[in-house]
C-alpha atoms as one frame of an Amber mdcrd trajectory, in Angstrom:
protein
   0.000   0.000   0.000   1.502   3.337  -1.061   1.694   6.534   0.990  -1.141
   8.108  -0.981  -3.492   5.210  -0.271  -2.507   5.212   3.413  -3.205   8.932
   3.669  -6.590   8.420   2.043  -7.515   5.690   4.537  -6.497   7.976   7.416
  -8.670  10.761   6.061 -11.618   8.392   5.914 -10.977   6.637   9.217 -10.306
   9.487  11.650 -13.798  11.093  11.468 -15.469   7.697  11.916 -13.195   6.937
  14.865 -14.087  10.250  16.531 -17.775   9.580  15.950 -17.456   6.104  17.466
 -15.697   7.452  20.546 -18.505   9.943  21.075 -21.106   7.178  20.844 -19.249
   5.242  23.554 -18.889   8.378  25.700 -22.593   9.168  25.511 -23.473   5.582
  26.394 -21.321   5.910  29.516 -22.754   9.243  30.705 -26.404   8.566  29.766
 -27.377   6.927  33.094 -25.884   9.836  35.035 -27.274  12.690  32.926 -30.826
  11.600  33.724 -30.097  11.840  37.467 -28.936  15.452  37.557 -32.413  16.748
  38.361 -32.590  14.404  41.357 -29.626  16.097  43.072 -30.677  19.660  42.266
 -31.193  21.591  45.505 -32.877  24.956  45.879 -33.128  25.346  49.641 -32.078
  28.631  51.191 -28.948  27.019  52.632 -27.837  26.114  49.101 -27.740  29.814
  48.164 -26.604  31.374  51.437 -23.088  32.528  52.333 -21.056  29.493  53.419
 -19.632  31.009  56.616 -22.475  33.309  57.680 -24.358  32.942  60.966 -27.653
  32.406  59.136 -26.130  29.486  57.223 -24.882  27.892  60.437 -28.355  28.316
  61.934 -29.917  26.535  58.951 -27.416  23.674  59.235 -28.015  23.261  62.970
 -31.769  23.265  62.354 -31.210  20.356  59.951 -29.797  18.349  62.879 -32.543
  19.185  65.355 -35.411  16.696  65.851 -37.532  16.886  62.720 -34.753  18.552
  60.761 -35.049  22.078  59.407 -38.451  23.435  60.444 -40.902  24.625  57.808
 -42.396  27.927  58.905 -45.564  29.257  57.306 -48.121  31.899  58.180 -51.852
  31.412  57.602 -53.500  34.750  56.835 -57.282  35.091  57.263 -58.729  38.359
  55.954 -62.117  39.977  55.338 -62.320  43.573  54.097 -65.215  44.559  56.310
 -63.796  42.893  59.404 -63.644  39.284  60.539 -66.804  37.736  61.922 -67.095
  35.213  64.727 -67.790  32.558  62.097 -64.585  33.547  60.319 -62.591  33.052
  63.511 -64.241  29.674  64.068 -63.379  28.674  60.493 -59.753  29.729  61.027
 -59.513  27.849  64.341 -61.021  24.729  62.764 -58.626  24.738  59.815 -55.622
  25.287  62.068 -56.765  22.442  64.347 -57.075  20.158  61.302 -53.522  21.026
  60.259 -52.206  20.480  63.807 -53.877  17.071  63.973 -52.289  15.944  60.703
 -48.754  17.277  61.244 -46.162  17.502  63.985 -45.796  21.172  64.877 -43.104
  22.898  66.916 -45.576  24.713  69.161 -49.315  25.155  69.511 -50.469  27.717
  66.893 -51.824  30.959  68.336 -53.802  33.479  66.340 -52.621  37.097  66.280
 -55.398  39.546  65.302 -54.695  42.846  63.586 -55.674  46.095  65.322 -58.297
  46.930  62.696 -59.960  43.520  63.073 -59.744  42.634  59.381 -56.971  40.048
  59.611 -55.931  37.108  61.734 -52.555  35.400  61.299 -51.439  32.011  62.569
 -47.674  31.371  62.500 -47.078  27.614  62.169 -43.817  25.652  62.207 -43.687
  21.998  61.148 -40.929  19.729  62.501 -41.848  16.517  60.729 -39.077  14.114
  59.691 -38.220  13.490  56.059 -36.086  14.821  53.226 -36.045  18.585  53.712
 -37.354  19.834  50.359 -39.863  17.019  50.003 -41.022  17.515  53.587 -41.332
  21.260  53.147 -43.223  21.116  49.872 -45.585  18.374  51.076 -46.379  20.332
  54.237 -47.006  23.604  52.363 -49.286  21.883  49.839 -51.212  20.114  52.615
 -51.695  23.411  54.462 -52.942  25.068  51.283 -55.354  22.199  50.685 -56.847
  22.682  54.152 -56.730  26.495  54.300 -59.482  27.351  51.832 -61.256  30.639
  51.229 -64.957  30.589  52.032 -67.771  33.087  51.448 -65.769  36.302  51.291
 -63.139  35.148  53.764 -59.792  35.028  51.955 -57.174  32.594  53.217 -53.570
  32.870  52.070 -50.481  30.889  53.057 -47.236  32.845  53.321 -44.053  32.779
  55.356 -40.539  31.488  54.603 -41.620  27.897  53.891 -44.315  28.924  51.412
 -41.938  31.362  49.699 -39.309  28.626  49.394 -41.828  26.170  47.938 -43.029
  28.715  45.369 -39.416  29.510  44.408 -38.602  25.796  44.123 -41.553  25.268
  41.788 -40.311  28.080  39.565 -36.823  26.536  39.454 -38.272  23.085  38.732
 -40.220  24.549  35.821 -37.102  26.109  34.294 -35.517  22.928  32.959 -37.841
  22.112  30.068 -38.863  25.629  28.955 -35.309  26.915  29.331 -33.884  24.157
  27.131 -36.657  24.287  24.516 -36.594  28.063  24.256 -32.797  28.122  24.007
 -32.803  25.494  21.254 -35.530  27.334  19.327 -33.715  30.679  19.544 -30.358
  29.219  18.484 -31.982  27.256  15.640 -33.707  30.363  14.273 -30.523  32.419
  14.366 -28.447  29.677  12.751 -30.952  29.342   9.914 -30.748  33.096   9.295
 -26.947  33.115   9.534 -26.199  30.088   7.341 -29.104  30.375   4.882 -28.949
  26.617   4.460 -31.669  24.026   5.108 -29.141  21.544   6.560 -26.059  23.282
   7.958 -27.816  24.858  10.960 -28.759  21.420  12.287 -25.171  20.242  12.678
 -23.896  22.726  15.318 -27.282  22.667  17.049 -27.292  18.883  17.430 -23.647
  18.911  18.550 -24.479  21.583  21.149 -27.354  19.421  22.395 -24.998  16.453
  22.735 -22.517  18.669  24.617 -25.314  19.734  26.982 -26.215  16.095  27.625
 -22.560  15.329  28.311 -22.306  18.260  30.730 -25.333  16.975  32.667 -23.739
  13.572  33.137 -20.374  14.998  34.171 -22.097  17.491  36.511 -23.819  14.616
  38.272 -20.472  12.844  38.646 -18.925  16.053  39.979 -21.679  16.295  42.581
 -21.305  12.672  43.655 -17.507  12.847  43.857 -16.849  16.303  45.316 -20.244
  17.321  46.694 -20.552  20.238  44.255 -23.796  22.126  44.827 -26.254  21.794
  41.935 -29.049  24.381  42.011 -31.699  25.409  39.530 -29.797  28.606  38.829
 -26.419  26.956  38.213 -27.785  24.126  36.048 -29.809  26.606  33.996 -26.772
  28.821  33.406 -24.734  25.724  32.471 -27.216  24.943  29.689 -27.131  28.553
  28.486 -23.322  28.473  28.353 -23.193  25.177  26.474 -25.478  26.447  23.722
 -24.224  30.040  23.713 -20.467  29.470  23.906 -20.625  26.229  21.911 -22.479
  27.889  19.049 -19.937  30.727  19.095 -17.089  28.261  18.669 -19.018  26.487
  15.916 -19.582  29.749  14.034 -15.883  30.564  14.110 -14.845  27.068  13.034
 -17.429  26.752  10.250 -16.525  30.187   8.904 -12.834  29.281   8.751 -13.649
  25.840   7.301 -15.658  27.467   4.509 -12.652  29.654   3.692 -10.314  26.676
   3.580 -12.652  24.633   1.360 -12.106  27.218  -1.379  -8.337  26.776  -1.089
  -8.028  23.071  -0.242  -9.504  20.258  -2.301 -10.280  17.627   0.333 -12.630
  18.389   3.267 -10.380  16.517   5.719  -7.363  18.663   4.814  -9.510  21.808
   4.814 -10.727  20.999   8.326  -7.172  20.426   9.532  -6.219  23.843   8.170
  -9.290  25.427   9.781  -8.473  23.888  13.170  -4.879  25.096  12.925  -6.082
  28.581  12.015  -8.831  29.161  14.597  -7.983  26.474  17.173  -5.680  28.691
  19.274  -8.306  31.455  19.410 -11.058  29.018  20.418  -8.846  27.418  23.066
  -7.845  30.807  24.484 -11.455  31.948  24.361 -12.705  28.947  26.322  -9.722
  29.307  28.642 -10.691  32.851  29.593 -14.297  31.829  30.269 -13.238  28.790
  32.299 -10.631  30.763  34.252 -13.098  33.553  34.993 -15.796  31.150  36.159
 -13.395  29.135  38.296 -12.549  32.336  40.157 -16.070  32.047  41.597 -14.713
  29.235  43.795 -13.207  32.024  45.897 -16.690  33.403  46.577 -18.286  32.809
  49.974 -21.805  32.871  48.563 -22.929  29.299  47.939 -24.936  30.168  44.827
 -21.964  31.951  43.226 -19.381  29.359  44.261 -21.497  26.476  42.988 -21.978
  28.184  39.644 -18.218  28.320  39.043 -17.518  24.617  38.431 -20.817  23.964
  36.635 -20.361  26.930  34.296 -16.775  25.875  33.613 -17.955  22.350  32.941
 -20.503  23.601  30.419 -17.890  25.640  28.537 -15.364  22.793  28.457 -17.941
  20.257  27.253 -18.935  22.697  24.501 -15.270  23.182  23.579 -14.531  19.449
  23.352 -17.641  18.797  21.278 -17.014  21.664  18.865 -13.338  20.784  18.320
 -13.856  17.023  17.890 -17.420  15.938  17.118 -18.374  18.926  14.967 -15.291
  18.659  12.679 -15.832  14.906  12.287 -19.480  15.324  11.288 -18.711  18.164
   8.887 -15.947  16.185   7.178 -18.183  13.135   6.802 -20.969  15.233   5.291
 -18.555  16.947   2.885 -19.174  20.120   0.925 -22.838  19.314   0.301 -23.736
  20.342   3.876 -23.330  23.987   2.746 -25.981  23.633   0.004 -27.144  25.806
  -1.714 -24.068  28.050  -1.127 -21.458  25.321  -1.639 -17.839  26.624  -1.430
 -16.270  25.039  -4.526 -12.534  24.322  -4.616 -10.670  27.139  -6.374 -13.655
  29.511  -6.302 -13.573  33.040  -4.992 -16.225  34.397  -2.615 -18.375  37.202
  -3.898 -16.742  40.494  -3.121 -19.278  42.678  -1.370 -18.740  45.765   0.679
 -19.887  44.535   4.037 -21.258  46.559   6.903 -18.087  45.855   8.853 -15.916
  47.161   6.047 -17.894  50.415   6.202 -17.646  50.548   9.985 -13.938  49.797
   9.820 -13.364  52.550   7.288 -15.058  55.130   9.520 -13.047  53.926  12.520
  -9.864  54.053  10.470 -10.402  57.626   9.243 -10.949  59.208  12.663  -9.838
  56.687  15.258  -9.370  59.152  18.134 -12.744  60.822  17.558 -14.516  57.444
  17.417 -12.670  56.278  20.532 -13.557  59.422  22.490 -17.206  59.296  21.403
 -17.560  55.655  22.390 -15.935  56.252  25.763 -18.303  59.151  26.496 -21.323
  57.045  25.498 -20.323  54.127  27.726 -19.579  56.474  30.608 -22.965  58.165
  30.262 -24.766  54.814  30.231 -22.838  53.684  33.307 -24.362  56.566  35.276
 -27.614  54.618  35.237 -26.105  52.440  37.989 -27.073  55.234  40.374 -30.721
  54.453  39.552 -30.562  50.747  40.397 -33.232  49.816  42.979 -32.119  48.647
  46.420 -31.518  45.053  47.452 -34.135  42.565  46.345 -36.362  41.258  49.122
 -37.483  37.642  49.110 -41.122  38.499  48.473 -40.146  40.692  45.502 -38.147
  37.980  43.747 -41.046  36.613  41.663 -42.081  38.006  38.288 -45.654  36.741
  38.749 -47.023  37.085  42.258 -47.555  33.663  43.917 -49.838  32.999  46.872
 -47.000  33.375  49.373 -46.233  36.918  48.215 -49.915  37.880  48.263 -50.050
  36.686  51.877 -47.006  38.757  52.823 -48.554  41.851  51.229 -51.768  41.317
  53.191 -49.732  41.032  56.391 -47.795  44.209  55.610 -51.061  46.167  55.230
 -52.783  44.664  58.239 -49.815  44.733  60.639 -47.898  47.911  59.767 -44.702
  48.229  61.750 -45.088  44.777  63.313 -42.998  41.661  62.827 -44.773  38.922
  60.886 -41.763  36.750  60.076 -39.791  34.920  62.783 -36.146  35.539  63.584
 -34.423  32.321  64.688 -31.817  32.251  67.451 -29.841  29.057  68.035 -28.136
  28.763  71.418 -26.149  26.056  73.238 -28.665  24.272  75.455 -26.649  25.040
  78.601 -26.983  28.768  77.881 -30.508  28.762  76.435 -32.168  30.474  79.416
 -29.525  33.199  79.568 -29.743  33.785  75.814 -33.547  33.919  75.991 -33.263
  36.590  78.688 -30.897  38.686  76.546 -33.183  38.360  73.520 -36.304  39.385
  75.445 -34.447  42.389  76.801 -33.713  43.764  73.339 -35.729  46.902  72.553
 -36.624  45.678  69.067 -38.059  42.320  70.185 -41.802  41.910  70.694 -41.736
  38.276  71.871 -39.402  35.298  72.142 -40.191  31.640  72.919 -38.091  28.490
  73.332 -38.494  26.028  70.491 -37.038  22.640  69.778 -33.888  21.263  71.344
 -31.462  18.454  70.641 -27.837  17.682  69.974 -26.702  20.319  72.454 -28.671
  23.155  70.788 -31.932  24.956  71.532 -34.006  26.906  69.029 -35.556  30.242
  70.081 -38.246  31.814  67.908 -38.169  35.622  68.017 -40.795  38.088  66.816
 -39.542  41.595  66.055 -41.560  44.734  66.580 -40.700  45.983  63.080 -41.916
  44.759  59.702 -39.863  42.066  57.917 -36.716  43.274  56.123 -37.328  46.861
  57.174 -34.535  49.130  58.392 -35.804  48.772  61.970 -35.840  44.959  61.836
 -32.355  44.973  60.303 -31.161  47.115  63.213 -32.759  44.656  65.648 -30.967
  41.671  64.088 -27.634  43.481  64.145 -28.074  44.530  67.762 -29.018  40.969
  68.764 -25.857  39.674  67.130 -23.725  42.280  68.896 -25.250  41.538  72.297
 -24.979  37.762  71.899 -21.451  37.897  70.488 -20.353  39.787  73.559 -21.997
  37.590  76.191 -22.762  34.249  74.495 -20.386  33.535  71.629 -22.029  30.220
  70.766 -25.413  31.803  70.030 -26.308  32.482  66.378 -29.015  34.619  64.773
 -30.654  33.397  61.565 -33.961  33.284  59.737 -35.075  34.815  56.414 -34.300
  38.445  57.276 -30.889  37.561  58.724 -30.200  35.540  55.578 -30.884  38.619
  53.459 -28.457  40.710  55.530 -25.752  38.061  55.212 -26.445  37.763  51.500
 -25.856  41.473  50.938 -22.737  41.615  53.119 -21.211  38.543  51.506 -21.952
  39.793  47.988 -19.930  42.927  48.753 -17.071  40.829  50.142 -17.093  38.430
  47.193 -16.948  41.281  44.722 -13.769  42.671  46.294 -12.132  39.214  46.233
 -13.315  37.659  42.976 -13.139  40.680  40.643  -9.336  41.102  40.937  -8.873
  37.348  40.488 -10.918  37.383  37.288  -9.013  40.363  35.898  -5.614  38.843
  36.645  -6.455  35.388  35.260  -7.949  36.795  32.040  -5.019  39.161  31.594
  -2.485  36.353  31.930  -4.248  34.256  29.276  -4.435  37.220  26.901  -0.768
  38.078  27.429   0.224  34.494  26.675  -1.906  34.414  23.510  -1.189  37.864
  22.070   2.447  38.240  23.221   1.684  41.784  24.319   0.813  43.873  27.371
  -0.977  46.762  25.690  -3.518  44.713  23.707  -4.661  42.641  26.736  -5.003
  45.753  28.906  -7.024  47.413  26.149  -9.377  44.420  25.839  -9.909  44.119
  29.590 -10.555  47.858  29.956 -13.118  47.594  27.168 -15.091  44.761  28.772
 -15.057  46.488  32.173 -16.523  49.579  30.495 -19.185  47.390  28.876 -20.047
  45.885  32.267 -20.563  49.321  33.794 -22.706  50.479  30.870 -24.817  47.303
  30.966 -25.548  47.698  34.671 -26.365  51.334  33.988 -28.930  50.360  31.353
 -30.345  47.917  33.891 -30.715  50.799  36.337 -32.698  52.724  33.723 -35.196
  49.918  33.049 -35.446  47.594  36.065 -37.639  49.896  38.136 -39.291  52.265
  35.624 -39.966  49.700  32.864 -39.994  46.224  34.435 -41.409  47.356  37.759
 -38.841  45.451  39.818 -38.675  46.443  43.478 -35.024  45.539  44.000 -31.729
  44.347  42.545 -30.304  40.908  43.278 -27.245  41.390  45.537 -25.225  38.935
  43.447 -25.991  40.643  40.116 -22.861  42.809  40.073 -20.425  39.954  40.619
 -22.061  37.381  38.335 -22.604  39.847  35.490 -18.984  40.999  35.818 -17.611
  37.457  35.629 -19.741  36.523  32.632 -19.280  39.753  30.696 -15.518  39.904
  31.220 -14.976  36.216  30.443 -17.404  36.068  27.508 -16.697  39.569  26.205
 -12.986  38.925  25.931 -13.914  36.043  23.582 -14.705  38.445  20.779 -11.605
  40.468  21.483  -9.587  37.277  21.143 -11.214  36.440  17.787 -10.482  39.957
  16.479  -6.992  40.447  17.896  -5.832  36.947  16.988  -6.769  37.585  13.341
  -5.127  41.020  13.543  -1.961  39.370  14.815  -2.078  36.857  11.941  -2.333
  39.702   9.420   0.527  41.579  11.099   2.741  38.492  11.058   1.984  38.180
   7.338   3.466  41.651   6.829   0.389  43.905   6.812   0.694  47.435   8.149
  -0.918  47.961  11.590  -3.888  49.974  10.296  -4.510  47.616   7.414  -4.201
  44.587   9.718  -6.853  45.991  12.067  -9.297  46.762   9.244  -8.715  43.414
   7.542  -9.293  41.587  10.829 -12.560  43.458  11.336 -13.695  42.821   7.767
 -12.943  39.078   7.934 -14.117  38.354  11.492 -16.797  41.025  11.915 -19.564
  38.883  10.485 -18.617  35.911  12.638 -18.313  38.067  15.760 -21.691  39.673
  15.054 -23.339  36.275  14.523 -21.717  34.845  17.643 -22.725  37.897  19.667
 -26.326  37.666  18.525 -26.488  33.969  19.428 -24.898  34.468  22.846 -27.070
  37.485  23.650 -30.182  35.603  22.556 -29.375  32.583  24.716 -28.923  34.730
  27.820 -32.020  36.731  26.881 -33.954  33.470  27.326 -33.492  33.986  31.077
 -35.632  37.142  30.878 -38.617  34.885  30.195 -38.132  32.958  33.437 -40.193
  33.517  36.570 -37.580  34.861  38.981 -36.421  38.474  39.069 -32.779  37.579
  39.739 -32.659  35.442  36.578 -34.379  38.129  34.514 -31.906  40.760  35.735
 -28.893  38.545  35.094 -30.065  37.566  31.619 -30.893  41.159  30.679 -27.575
  42.648  31.813 -25.485  39.971  30.106 -27.513  40.082  26.868 -27.256  43.879
  26.673 -23.555  43.727  27.522 -22.828  41.171  24.809 -24.647  43.310  22.225
 -22.748  46.438  23.295 -19.509  44.498  23.160 -20.282  43.052  19.737 -21.579
  46.082  17.865 -19.855  48.981  19.609 -16.727  47.948  21.463 -15.267  45.315
  19.116 -16.249  46.936  15.842 -15.542  50.561  16.684 -13.585  51.077  19.882
 -11.074  48.223  19.789 -10.508  48.732  16.065 -10.097  52.498  16.525  -7.690
  52.012  19.427  -5.666  49.514  17.401  -5.451  51.902  14.436  -4.476  54.804
  16.705  -1.840  52.844  18.627  -0.439  51.193  15.493   2.483  48.940  16.412
   2.384  50.050  20.047  -0.658  47.817  20.525   1.738  44.836  20.406   4.242
  46.284  22.880   6.615  44.839  24.057   6.387  41.940  21.572   8.374  41.784
  18.382   5.430  43.050  16.320   5.773  46.399  18.127   9.102  47.049  16.386
   9.349  48.647  12.960  10.552  46.104  10.371  13.800  46.625   8.532  13.193
  48.233   5.101  13.415  45.572   2.354  16.670  45.488   0.380  18.525  47.712
   2.776  22.230  46.869   2.752  23.970  46.596   6.093  26.213  49.487   6.952
  29.903  48.776   6.380  31.897  48.016   9.444  34.094  50.884  10.468  37.732
  50.011  10.887  39.816  52.060  13.212  43.127  53.173  11.714  45.802  53.584
  14.279
């Protein structure tokens, strides 16, 4: 067998081998991928700060008899005032609930001053798996607590809020996946203008998502990685968004090579050599940025780091192995009707990006200054962001639990309707109870369950839940107990919110520098420059500020949101910096290629924009659309995150990459590559070396 025949067999065999390996891999992960939903956890403790007092309280409650208690509030209301029959109905329903469930204490009704409302705080301490126990109890209470003849009955409180939030998260999986697939499919059809080609990257992305689910389950089983509805949803978004971006870049380069190279296998090898480093660096920046979230103290942020990284890496592996194999096996016909024939030349059309590049090239400093002013002006909208998001304001559509909390707020103005939980060592429980009752902001405090050396104390504040006065009460309780009883801890929903805000601020100061340093190091290694990486990072930071500013202009006035998720700043920063640098890598890597080929700095920048602008625009649209899917979900924090990232990606794609980075590169010329060898002026061609001077003695 001659060398030519051997080479031909290799070209035929490698794609089939890759395809076979993927079939085996999917067969291995299939049993695990189906189990990911079973280990998804959306309890408060899975989102809380890892080291905060409220988290420790929740963990200790898990170990008390009956596990973590499920606290709800039954709210009975009649506009004209409650009747004696209404009170009898309420007492009967509460008695029915008490007979069917193990409660922490005997429920006592608390009437409002105006006589229109009666609330019954109830805490269940039944054994069982926490989420299942909680949801079953809340549903049973709602089945019993029924409105009758003008008497409205609502079930609120922390347990009911958690159940409603869990149901929203559980409903995300299917709609999130289907909507993402539909959006990506539509965009790929418009981009490729082919009845077949769009299916290939979409199917490969779906396979990558399935792989990521199986590996995520293994990660959870091996290392105990937290899997929540938020983190698994974002993982799916990243697989389809980032994976489709990599596919767009590879397919675009493959199409170019098919015009220059006769055989699809050889054309794919050339395409992988050409864009492979950029794709690897791109995925490296995203993975490095997301892994920095492991330094966060907030459980929801820290758990998202490994799952997001896993999604990106699965997308990378699929798009650099499975996608090339499938494309080679399908041959040129997959591009029908716009088949790139060998030796043909693409139609020369003056593209939008050529026009944009020309305007940036003529007046680079003016374009740069104008863009900087625009981004700075948009960033001022951050000052209009609403305050921290309260638990009852975290739903897009108002569930029953939120309606109950609103009724309580109207009927009991300035009065605590949500318990504060204090956990104390049993030996010090009486002393702690005395300190708590002596606090000026406390209306009542009662001993609860005990076990394992701990005693639970249920505290009612005088102030409304999550108000400034209640916050002051919680902080003063912590100060008093820290001084006299160091083992005592203060938790509960309002304390959790305080810890959430404080930890978000801490995480931002720790994680942001880590992200910047890690991304910078990858860019320096790829581009062999200091100036270009600093320019790209400065650009994405400016985009982040402008995107949050736009959020400040629309969250309250347009969307009607009452607050901003405390973790929005950090998560949006990580995603926008890591994902935004992707497009900078695509552009600057091509610019570096053109410069190495001998092009002048200005020409290299404009050529890079002209050749990659369409791909960057397509990739940006796909990525923005996938994150925009989150704006259709039922939780405010997901809507805010999806909106900010989608807007940021669009700003990055159509303003920063096309105008500002190109303008800066044209203005800096060779200095953009400083201190690399491309920053030095080349020797003029044909220049003879100067004769050596000989000293004559």
